[in-house]
Structures are given as structure tokens and as C-alpha cells.
PDB file of C-alpha atoms in Angstrom:
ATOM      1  CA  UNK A  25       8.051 -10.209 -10.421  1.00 96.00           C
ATOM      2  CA  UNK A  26       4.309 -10.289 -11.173  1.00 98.00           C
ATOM      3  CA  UNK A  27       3.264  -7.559 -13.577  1.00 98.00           C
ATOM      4  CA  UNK A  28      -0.485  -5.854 -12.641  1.00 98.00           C
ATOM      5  CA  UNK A  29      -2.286  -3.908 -15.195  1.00 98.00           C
ATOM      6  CA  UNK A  30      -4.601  -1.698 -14.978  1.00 98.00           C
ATOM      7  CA  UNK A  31      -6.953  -0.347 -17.738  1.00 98.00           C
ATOM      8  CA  UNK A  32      -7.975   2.625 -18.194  1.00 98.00           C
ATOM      9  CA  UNK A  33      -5.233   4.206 -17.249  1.00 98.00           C
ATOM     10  CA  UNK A  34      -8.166   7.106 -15.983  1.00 98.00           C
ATOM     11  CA  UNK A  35     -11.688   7.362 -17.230  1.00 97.00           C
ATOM     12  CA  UNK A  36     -14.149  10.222 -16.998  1.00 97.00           C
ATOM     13  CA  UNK A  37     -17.461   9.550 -15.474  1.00 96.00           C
ATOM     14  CA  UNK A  38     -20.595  11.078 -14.257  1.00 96.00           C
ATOM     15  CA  UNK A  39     -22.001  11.164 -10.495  1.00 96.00           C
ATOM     16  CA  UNK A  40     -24.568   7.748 -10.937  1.00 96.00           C
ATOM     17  CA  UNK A  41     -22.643   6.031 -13.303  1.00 97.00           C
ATOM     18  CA  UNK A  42     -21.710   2.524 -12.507  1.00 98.00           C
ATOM     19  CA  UNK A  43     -17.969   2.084 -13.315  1.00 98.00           C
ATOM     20  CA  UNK A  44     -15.922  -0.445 -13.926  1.00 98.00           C
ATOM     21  CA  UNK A  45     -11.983  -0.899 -13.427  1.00 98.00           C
ATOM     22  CA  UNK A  46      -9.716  -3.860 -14.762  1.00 98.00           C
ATOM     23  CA  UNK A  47      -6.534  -5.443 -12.713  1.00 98.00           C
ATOM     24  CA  UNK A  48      -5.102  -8.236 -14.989  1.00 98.00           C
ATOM     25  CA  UNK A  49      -2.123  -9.823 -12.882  1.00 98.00           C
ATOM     26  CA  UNK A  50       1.443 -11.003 -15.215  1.00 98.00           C
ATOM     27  CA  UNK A  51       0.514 -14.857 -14.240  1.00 98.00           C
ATOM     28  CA  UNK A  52      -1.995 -16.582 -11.739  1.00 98.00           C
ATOM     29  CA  UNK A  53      -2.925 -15.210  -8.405  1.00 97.00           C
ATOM     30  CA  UNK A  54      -5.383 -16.748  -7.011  1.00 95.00           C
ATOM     31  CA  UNK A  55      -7.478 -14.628  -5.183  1.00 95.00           C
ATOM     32  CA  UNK A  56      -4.586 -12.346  -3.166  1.00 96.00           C
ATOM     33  CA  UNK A  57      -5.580  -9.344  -5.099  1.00 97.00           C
ATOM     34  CA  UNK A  58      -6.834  -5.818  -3.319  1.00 98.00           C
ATOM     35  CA  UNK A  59      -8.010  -2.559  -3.815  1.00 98.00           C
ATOM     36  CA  UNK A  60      -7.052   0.589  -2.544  1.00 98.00           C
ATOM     37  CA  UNK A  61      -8.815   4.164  -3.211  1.00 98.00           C
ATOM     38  CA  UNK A  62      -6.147   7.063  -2.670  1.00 98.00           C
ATOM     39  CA  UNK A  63      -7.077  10.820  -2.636  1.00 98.00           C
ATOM     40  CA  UNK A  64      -4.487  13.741  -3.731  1.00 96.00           C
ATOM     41  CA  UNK A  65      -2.387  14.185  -0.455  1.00 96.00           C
ATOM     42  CA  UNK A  66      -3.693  11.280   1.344  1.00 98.00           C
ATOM     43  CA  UNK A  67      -2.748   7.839   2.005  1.00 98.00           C
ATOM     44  CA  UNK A  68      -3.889   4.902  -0.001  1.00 98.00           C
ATOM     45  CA  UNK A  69      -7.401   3.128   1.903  1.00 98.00           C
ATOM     46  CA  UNK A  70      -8.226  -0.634   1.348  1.00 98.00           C
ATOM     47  CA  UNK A  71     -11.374  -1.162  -0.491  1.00 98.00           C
ATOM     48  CA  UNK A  72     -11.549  -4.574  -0.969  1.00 97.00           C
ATOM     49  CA  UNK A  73      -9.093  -7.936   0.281  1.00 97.00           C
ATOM     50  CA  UNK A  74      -9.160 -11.285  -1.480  1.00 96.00           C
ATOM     51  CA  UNK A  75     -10.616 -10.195  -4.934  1.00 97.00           C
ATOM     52  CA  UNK A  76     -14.345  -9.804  -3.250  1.00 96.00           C
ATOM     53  CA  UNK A  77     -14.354  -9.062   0.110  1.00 96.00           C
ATOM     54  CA  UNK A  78     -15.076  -5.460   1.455  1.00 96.00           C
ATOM     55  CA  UNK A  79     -13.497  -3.983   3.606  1.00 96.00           C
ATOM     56  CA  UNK A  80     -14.643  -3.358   7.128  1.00 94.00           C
ATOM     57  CA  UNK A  81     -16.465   0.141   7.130  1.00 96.00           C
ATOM     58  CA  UNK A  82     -16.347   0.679   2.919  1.00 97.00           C
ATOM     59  CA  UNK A  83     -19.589   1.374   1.570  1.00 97.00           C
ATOM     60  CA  UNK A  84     -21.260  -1.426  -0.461  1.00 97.00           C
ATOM     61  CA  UNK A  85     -21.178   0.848  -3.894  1.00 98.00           C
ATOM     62  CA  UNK A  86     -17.973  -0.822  -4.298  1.00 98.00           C
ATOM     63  CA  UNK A  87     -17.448  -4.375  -5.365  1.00 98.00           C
ATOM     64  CA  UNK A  88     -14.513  -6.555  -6.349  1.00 98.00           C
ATOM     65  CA  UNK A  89     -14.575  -9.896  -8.661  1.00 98.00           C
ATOM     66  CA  UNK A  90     -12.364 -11.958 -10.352  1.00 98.00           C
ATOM     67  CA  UNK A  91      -9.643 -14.727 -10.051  1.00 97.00           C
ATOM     68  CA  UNK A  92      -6.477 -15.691 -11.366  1.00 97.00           C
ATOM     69  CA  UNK A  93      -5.307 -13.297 -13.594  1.00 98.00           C
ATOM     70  CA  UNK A  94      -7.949 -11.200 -14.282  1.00 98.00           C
ATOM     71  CA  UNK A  95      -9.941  -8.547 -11.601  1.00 98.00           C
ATOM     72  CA  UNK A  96     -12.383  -5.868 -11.921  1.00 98.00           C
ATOM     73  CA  UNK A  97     -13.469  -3.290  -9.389  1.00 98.00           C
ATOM     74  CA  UNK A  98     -17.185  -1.866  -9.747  1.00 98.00           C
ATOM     75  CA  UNK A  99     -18.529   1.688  -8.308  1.00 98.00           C
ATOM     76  CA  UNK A 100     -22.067   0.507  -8.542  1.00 97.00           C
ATOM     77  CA  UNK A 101     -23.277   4.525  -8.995  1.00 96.00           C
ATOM     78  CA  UNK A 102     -20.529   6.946  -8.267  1.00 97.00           C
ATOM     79  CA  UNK A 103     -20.669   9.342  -6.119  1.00 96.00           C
ATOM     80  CA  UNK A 104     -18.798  12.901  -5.606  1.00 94.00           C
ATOM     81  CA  UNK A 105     -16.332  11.260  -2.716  1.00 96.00           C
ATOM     82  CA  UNK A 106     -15.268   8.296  -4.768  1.00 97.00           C
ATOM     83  CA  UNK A 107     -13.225  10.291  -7.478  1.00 94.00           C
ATOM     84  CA  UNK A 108     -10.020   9.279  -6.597  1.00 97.00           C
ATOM     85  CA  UNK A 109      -7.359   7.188  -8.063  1.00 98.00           C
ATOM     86  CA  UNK A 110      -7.632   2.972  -7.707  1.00 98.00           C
ATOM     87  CA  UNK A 111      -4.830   1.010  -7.192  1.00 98.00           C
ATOM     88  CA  UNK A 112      -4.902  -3.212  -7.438  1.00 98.00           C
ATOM     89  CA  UNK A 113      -2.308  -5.015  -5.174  1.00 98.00           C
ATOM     90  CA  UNK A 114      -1.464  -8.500  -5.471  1.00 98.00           C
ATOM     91  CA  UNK A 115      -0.167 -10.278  -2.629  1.00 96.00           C
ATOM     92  CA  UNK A 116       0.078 -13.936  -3.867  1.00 96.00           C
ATOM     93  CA  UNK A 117       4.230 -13.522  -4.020  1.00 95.00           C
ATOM     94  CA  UNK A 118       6.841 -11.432  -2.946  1.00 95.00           C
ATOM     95  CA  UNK A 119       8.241  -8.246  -4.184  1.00 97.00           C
ATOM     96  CA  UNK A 120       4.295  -7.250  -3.381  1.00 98.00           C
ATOM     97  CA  UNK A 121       3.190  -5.352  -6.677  1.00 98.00           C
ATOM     98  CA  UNK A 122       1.170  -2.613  -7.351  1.00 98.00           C
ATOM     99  CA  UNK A 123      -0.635  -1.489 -10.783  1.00 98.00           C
ATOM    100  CA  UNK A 124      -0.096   1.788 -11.956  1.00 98.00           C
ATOM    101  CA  UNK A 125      -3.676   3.058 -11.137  1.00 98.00           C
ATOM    102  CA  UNK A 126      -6.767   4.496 -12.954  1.00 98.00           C
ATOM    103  CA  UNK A 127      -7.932   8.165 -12.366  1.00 98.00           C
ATOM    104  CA  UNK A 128     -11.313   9.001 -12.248  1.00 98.00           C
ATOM    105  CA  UNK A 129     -12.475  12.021 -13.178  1.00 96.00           C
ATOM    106  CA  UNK A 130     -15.942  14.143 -13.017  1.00 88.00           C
ATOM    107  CA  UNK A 131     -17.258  14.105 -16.646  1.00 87.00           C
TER     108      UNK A 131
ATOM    109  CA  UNK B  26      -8.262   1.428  16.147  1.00 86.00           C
ATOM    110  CA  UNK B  27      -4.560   1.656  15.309  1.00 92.00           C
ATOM    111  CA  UNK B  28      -2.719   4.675  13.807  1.00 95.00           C
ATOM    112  CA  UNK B  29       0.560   5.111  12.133  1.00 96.00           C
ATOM    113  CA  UNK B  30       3.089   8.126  12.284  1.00 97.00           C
ATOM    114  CA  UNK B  31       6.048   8.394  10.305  1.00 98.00           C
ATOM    115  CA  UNK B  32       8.651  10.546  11.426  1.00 98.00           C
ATOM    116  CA  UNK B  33      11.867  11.737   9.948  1.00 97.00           C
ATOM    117  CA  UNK B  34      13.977  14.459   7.688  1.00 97.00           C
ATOM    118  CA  UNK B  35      12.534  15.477   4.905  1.00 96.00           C
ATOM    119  CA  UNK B  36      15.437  16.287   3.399  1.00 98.00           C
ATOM    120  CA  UNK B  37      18.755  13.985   2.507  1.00 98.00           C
ATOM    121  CA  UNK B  38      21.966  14.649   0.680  1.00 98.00           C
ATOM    122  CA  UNK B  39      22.898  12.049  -2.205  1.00 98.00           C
ATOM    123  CA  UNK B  40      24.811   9.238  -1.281  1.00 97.00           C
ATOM    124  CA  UNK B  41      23.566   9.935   2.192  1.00 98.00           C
ATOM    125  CA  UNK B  42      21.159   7.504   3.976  1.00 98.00           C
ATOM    126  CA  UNK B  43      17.467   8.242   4.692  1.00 98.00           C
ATOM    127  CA  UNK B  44      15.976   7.162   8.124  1.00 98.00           C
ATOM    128  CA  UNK B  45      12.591   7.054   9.345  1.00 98.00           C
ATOM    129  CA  UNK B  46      10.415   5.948  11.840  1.00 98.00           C
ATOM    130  CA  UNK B  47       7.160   4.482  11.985  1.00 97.00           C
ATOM    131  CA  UNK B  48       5.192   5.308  15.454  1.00 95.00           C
ATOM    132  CA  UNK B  49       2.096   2.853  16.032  1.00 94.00           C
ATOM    133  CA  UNK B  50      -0.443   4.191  18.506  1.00 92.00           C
ATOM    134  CA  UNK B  51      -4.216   3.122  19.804  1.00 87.00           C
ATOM    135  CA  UNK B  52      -5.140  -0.724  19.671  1.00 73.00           C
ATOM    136  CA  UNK B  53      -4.016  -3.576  22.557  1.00 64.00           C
ATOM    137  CA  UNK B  54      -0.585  -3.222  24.000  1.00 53.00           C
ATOM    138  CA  UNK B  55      -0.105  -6.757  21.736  1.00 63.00           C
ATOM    139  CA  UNK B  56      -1.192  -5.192  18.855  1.00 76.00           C
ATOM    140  CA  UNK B  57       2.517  -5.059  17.327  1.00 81.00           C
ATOM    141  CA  UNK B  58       3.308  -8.687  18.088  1.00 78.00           C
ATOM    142  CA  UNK B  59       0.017 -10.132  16.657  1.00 82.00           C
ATOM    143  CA  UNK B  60       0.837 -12.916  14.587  1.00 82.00           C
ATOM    144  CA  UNK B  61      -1.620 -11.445  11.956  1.00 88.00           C
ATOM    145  CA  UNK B  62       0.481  -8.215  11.346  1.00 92.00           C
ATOM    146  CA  UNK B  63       3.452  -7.607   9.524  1.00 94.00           C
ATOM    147  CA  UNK B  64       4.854  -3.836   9.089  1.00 95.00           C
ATOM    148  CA  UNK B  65       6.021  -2.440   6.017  1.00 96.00           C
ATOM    149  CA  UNK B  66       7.265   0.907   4.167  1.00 98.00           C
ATOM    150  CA  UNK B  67       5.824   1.211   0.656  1.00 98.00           C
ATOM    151  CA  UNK B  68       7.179   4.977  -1.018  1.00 98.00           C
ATOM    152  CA  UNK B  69       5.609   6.787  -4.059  1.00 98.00           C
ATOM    153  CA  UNK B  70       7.302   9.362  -6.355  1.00 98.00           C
ATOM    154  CA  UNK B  71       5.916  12.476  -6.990  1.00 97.00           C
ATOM    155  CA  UNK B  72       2.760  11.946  -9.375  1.00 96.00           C
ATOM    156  CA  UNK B  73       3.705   7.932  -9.988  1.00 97.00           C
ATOM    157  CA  UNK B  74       2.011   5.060  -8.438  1.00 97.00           C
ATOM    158  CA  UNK B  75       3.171   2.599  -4.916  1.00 98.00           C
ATOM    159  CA  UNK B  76       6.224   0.764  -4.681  1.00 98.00           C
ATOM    160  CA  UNK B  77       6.549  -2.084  -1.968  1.00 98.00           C
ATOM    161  CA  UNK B  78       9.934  -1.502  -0.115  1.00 98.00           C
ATOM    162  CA  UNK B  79      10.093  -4.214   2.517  1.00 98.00           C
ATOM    163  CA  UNK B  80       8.390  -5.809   5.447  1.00 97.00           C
ATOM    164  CA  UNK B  81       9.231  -6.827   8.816  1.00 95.00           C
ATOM    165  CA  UNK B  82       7.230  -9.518  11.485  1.00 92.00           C
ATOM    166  CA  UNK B  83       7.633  -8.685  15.045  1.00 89.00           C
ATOM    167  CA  UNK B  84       9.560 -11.511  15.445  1.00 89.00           C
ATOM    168  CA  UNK B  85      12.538  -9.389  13.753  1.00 90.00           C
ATOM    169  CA  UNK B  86      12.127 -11.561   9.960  1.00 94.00           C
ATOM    170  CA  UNK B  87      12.391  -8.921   6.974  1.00 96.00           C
ATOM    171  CA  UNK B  88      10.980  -9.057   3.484  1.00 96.00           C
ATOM    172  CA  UNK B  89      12.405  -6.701   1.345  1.00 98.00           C
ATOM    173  CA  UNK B  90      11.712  -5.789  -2.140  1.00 98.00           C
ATOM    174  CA  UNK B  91      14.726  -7.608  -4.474  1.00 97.00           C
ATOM    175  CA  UNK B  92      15.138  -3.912  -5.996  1.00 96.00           C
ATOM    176  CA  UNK B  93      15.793  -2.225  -3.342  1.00 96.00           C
ATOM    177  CA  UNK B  94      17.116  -5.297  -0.913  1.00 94.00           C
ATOM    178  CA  UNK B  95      21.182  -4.306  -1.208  1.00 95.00           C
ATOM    179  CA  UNK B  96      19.997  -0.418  -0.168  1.00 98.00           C
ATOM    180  CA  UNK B  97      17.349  -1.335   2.856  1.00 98.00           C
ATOM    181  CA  UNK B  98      16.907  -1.984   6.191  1.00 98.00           C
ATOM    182  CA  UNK B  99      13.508  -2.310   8.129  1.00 98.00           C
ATOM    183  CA  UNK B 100      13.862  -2.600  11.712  1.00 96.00           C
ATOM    184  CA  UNK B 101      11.378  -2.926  14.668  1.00 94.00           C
ATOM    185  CA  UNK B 102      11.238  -1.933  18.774  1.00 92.00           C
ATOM    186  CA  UNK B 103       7.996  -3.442  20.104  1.00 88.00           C
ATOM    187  CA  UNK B 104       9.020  -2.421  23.407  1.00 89.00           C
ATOM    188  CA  UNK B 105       8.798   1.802  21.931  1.00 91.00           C
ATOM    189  CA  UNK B 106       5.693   0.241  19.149  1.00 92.00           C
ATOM    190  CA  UNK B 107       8.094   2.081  16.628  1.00 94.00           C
ATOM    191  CA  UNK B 108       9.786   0.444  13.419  1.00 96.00           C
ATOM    192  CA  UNK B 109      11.938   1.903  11.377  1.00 98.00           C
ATOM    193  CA  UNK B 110      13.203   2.229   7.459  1.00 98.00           C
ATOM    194  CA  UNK B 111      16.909   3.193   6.552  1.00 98.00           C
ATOM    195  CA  UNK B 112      17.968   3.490   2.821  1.00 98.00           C
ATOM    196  CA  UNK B 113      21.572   3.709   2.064  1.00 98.00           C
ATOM    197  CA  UNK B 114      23.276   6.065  -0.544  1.00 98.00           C
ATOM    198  CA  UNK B 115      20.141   7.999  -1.591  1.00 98.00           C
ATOM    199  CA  UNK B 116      19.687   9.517  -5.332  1.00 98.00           C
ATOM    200  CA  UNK B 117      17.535  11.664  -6.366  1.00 98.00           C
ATOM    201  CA  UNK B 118      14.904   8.485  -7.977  1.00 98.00           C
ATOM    202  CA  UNK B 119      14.644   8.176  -3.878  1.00 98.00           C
ATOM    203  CA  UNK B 120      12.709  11.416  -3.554  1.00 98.00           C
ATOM    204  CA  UNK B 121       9.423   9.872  -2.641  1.00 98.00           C
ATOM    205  CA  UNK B 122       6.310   9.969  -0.250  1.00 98.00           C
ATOM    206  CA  UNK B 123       6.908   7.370   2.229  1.00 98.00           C
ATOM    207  CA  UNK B 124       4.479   5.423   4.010  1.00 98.00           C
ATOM    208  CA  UNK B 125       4.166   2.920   6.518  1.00 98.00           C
ATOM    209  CA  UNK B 126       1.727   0.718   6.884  1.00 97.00           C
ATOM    210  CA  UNK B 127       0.232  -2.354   8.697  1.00 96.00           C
ATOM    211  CA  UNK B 128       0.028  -5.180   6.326  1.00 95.00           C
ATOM    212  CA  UNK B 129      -2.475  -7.729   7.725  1.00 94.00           C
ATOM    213  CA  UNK B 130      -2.879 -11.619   7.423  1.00 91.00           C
ATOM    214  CA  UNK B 131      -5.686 -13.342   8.112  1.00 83.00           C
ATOM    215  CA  UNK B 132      -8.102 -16.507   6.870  1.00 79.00           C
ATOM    216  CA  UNK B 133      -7.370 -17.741   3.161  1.00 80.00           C
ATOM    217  CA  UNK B 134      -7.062 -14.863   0.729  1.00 78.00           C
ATOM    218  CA  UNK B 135      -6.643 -11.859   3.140  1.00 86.00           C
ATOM    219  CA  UNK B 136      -3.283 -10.352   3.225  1.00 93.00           C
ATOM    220  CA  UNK B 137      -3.754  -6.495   2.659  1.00 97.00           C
ATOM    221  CA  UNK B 138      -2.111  -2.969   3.738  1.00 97.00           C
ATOM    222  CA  UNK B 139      -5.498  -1.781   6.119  1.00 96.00           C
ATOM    223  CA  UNK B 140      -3.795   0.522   8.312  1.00 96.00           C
ATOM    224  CA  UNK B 141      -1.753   3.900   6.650  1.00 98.00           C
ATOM    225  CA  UNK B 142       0.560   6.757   7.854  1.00 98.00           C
ATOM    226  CA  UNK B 143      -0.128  10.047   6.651  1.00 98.00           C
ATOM    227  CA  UNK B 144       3.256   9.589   4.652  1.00 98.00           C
ATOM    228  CA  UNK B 145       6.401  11.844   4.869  1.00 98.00           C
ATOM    229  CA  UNK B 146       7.526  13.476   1.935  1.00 98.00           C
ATOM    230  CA  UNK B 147      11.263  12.913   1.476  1.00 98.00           C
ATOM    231  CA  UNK B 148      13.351  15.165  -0.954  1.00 98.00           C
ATOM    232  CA  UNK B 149      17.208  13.985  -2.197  1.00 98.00           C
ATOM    233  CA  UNK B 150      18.768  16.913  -2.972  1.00 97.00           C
ATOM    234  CA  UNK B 151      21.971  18.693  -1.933  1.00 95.00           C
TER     235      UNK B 151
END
């Protein structure tokens, strides 16, 4: 199975800040890596599909980059909606894999 | 625009199998046998992170997570737009939010959950 990390593991920031969030997948996977914000009580939402590309209707503060093993997700200046919890996905092979998420927090 | 609805107990005995049922709404009358979509169950345990449980293609073709593979079946009605999860002999690590979810498929790199359920709470306890 491939192995995603996440780092942090939650971070506290302030509304403006730009944050960053690190995926680093077990071995290569190309670009089949997404991002999912999930709220308490709700359902995960896809951010961003293929390392980079936004979702349809997801505000541009949010960015994805990266390729291979290693994948970052950027809040360009946070805002009070996007504390949450961030998930990365890959989707290059099968069992599907999840990380195990980074909290963020009002500072 | 396509919704999901789980439905199902929310309670289950141990050793006891857990069924639910995944009720897709809105969108074309195709929607279900696009050859984009795939539907899937993913879970999470109380305060821990997502777990992929399986996938199936309308076609009736499953993917199931190795872990959980001996334990699952995903099935699928296009005909009701319903699919549906079983998990044999339930323990208590079972007790999870479950959610179903569209998984789509499309171009080079995209192959990503973009639909949701609400999610069902399920509890394994006698």
C-alpha cells in the first residue's frame, strides 16, 4: 500500500496568513494526488484533483503543487471558513489511501 | 448536480453484518452508468482520518480495499440509482461514519471523490 504523510499534523494560524500543508506519498505518484477540506460533522469536499487543478466552484485562495512523492497545499490568506481539517488522497494505485490530515486552528 | 444519501441502521450487533444504501438523486437519468463514475464507500472512526472501503463501476466490477476485501460487498441497482455496502461479522473497530461517494475519472490525472453523502454514523455494539 502507498503510505501518505502529512505534516503538520495541525498548525495554528491567523485569518491572512498564507499557509502551507505537506502530502509526501510512500513511493512515486505521479500526479493522482487530491485534496479534500472536511468540517466537524460534514463530509469531506474536493479542493484540488491532479496535484494542481481546482476544483470546479473552490475559491482560488487555495492552490495545489507538486509531483511524485512530494505535494503541498497553499491557503494563499486564510480566511474564517477555511479552518477545517485537510486531507491528501492519492489515487495512482489501489487500496486508494488517505493521509492522516492536518488541523488548522485560529491562532 | 448530483446528491448522495446513505441510508441504513445505525446500530449493529458484533458478528452481525452492516448494510447500507447509497441513494443517488439530481443529474441525467445516465448519470450512474457514465463511464467516468465509479461509486464507492469510504468510513471514518470517530475522531480518526478516511479509510477507502471499496468501489464498484456500473458495469457491476468491484474494487475493494485488500483489508477489508474477505468482509465486503459493494453492490449496485442502476435501475433504483441506489448501491449498496454490506460488511460481514462487524466488531466494534467497525463503528465508523460511513460515506458514499462518487469517485470520478476523467482526462490524465483526474480521478477524485467530488460528490459526498452526508455520512451515516454506524455504532457496533450489543
Amino acid at each position: 500500500d502507498i503510505q501518505m504523510t502529512q505534516s503538520p499534523s495541525s498548525l495554528s494560524a491567523s485569518v491572512g496568513d498564507r499557509v502551507t500543508i505537506t502530502c509526501r506519498a510512500s513511493q512515486t505518484i505521479a500526479s493522482f494526488l487530491n485534496w479534500y477540506q472536511q468540517k466537524p460533522g460534514k463530509a469531506p469536499k474536493l479542493l484540488i484533483h491532479g496535484a494542481s487543478s481546482l476544483q470546479s466552484g473552490v475559491t482560488s485562495r487555495f492552490s495545489g503543487s507538486g509531483s511524485g512523492t512530494d505535494f503541498t497545499l497553499t491557503i494563499s490568506s486564510l480566511q474564517p471558513e477555511d479552518f477545517a481539517t485537510y486531507y491528501c488522497q492519492q489515487s495512482y494505485s489501489s487500496p486508494l489511501t488517505f493521509g492522516g490530515g492536518t488541523k488548522v486552528e485560529i491562532k | 448536480q448530483v446528491q448522495l444519501q446513505e441510508s441504513g441502521p445505525g446500530l449493529v450487533k458484533p458478528s452481525e453484518t452492516l448494510s447500507l444504501t447509497c441513494t443517488v438523486s439530481g443529474g441525467s437519468m445516465t448519470s450512474m452508468t457514465s463511464s467516468n463514475y465509479y461509486w464507492g464507500w469510504i468510513r471514518q472512526p470517530p475522531g480518526k482520518g478516511l479509510d477507502w472501503i471499496g468501489n464498484i463501476y456500473h458495469s457491476g466490477t468491484t474494487y475493494y480495499n485488500p483489508s477489508l476485501k474477505s468482509r465486503v460487498t459493494i453492490s449496485v441497482d442502476t435501475s433504483k440509482k441506489q448501491f449498496s455496502l454490506k460488511l460481514s461479522s462487524v466488531t466494534a473497530a467497525d463503528t465508523a461514519v460511513y460515506y458514499c461517494a462518487r469517485r470520478t475519472i476523467v482526462g490524465a490525472y483526474t480521478d477524485a471523490f467530488d460528490t459526498w453523502g452526508q455520512g451515516t454514523m454506524v455504532i457496533v455494539s450489543s
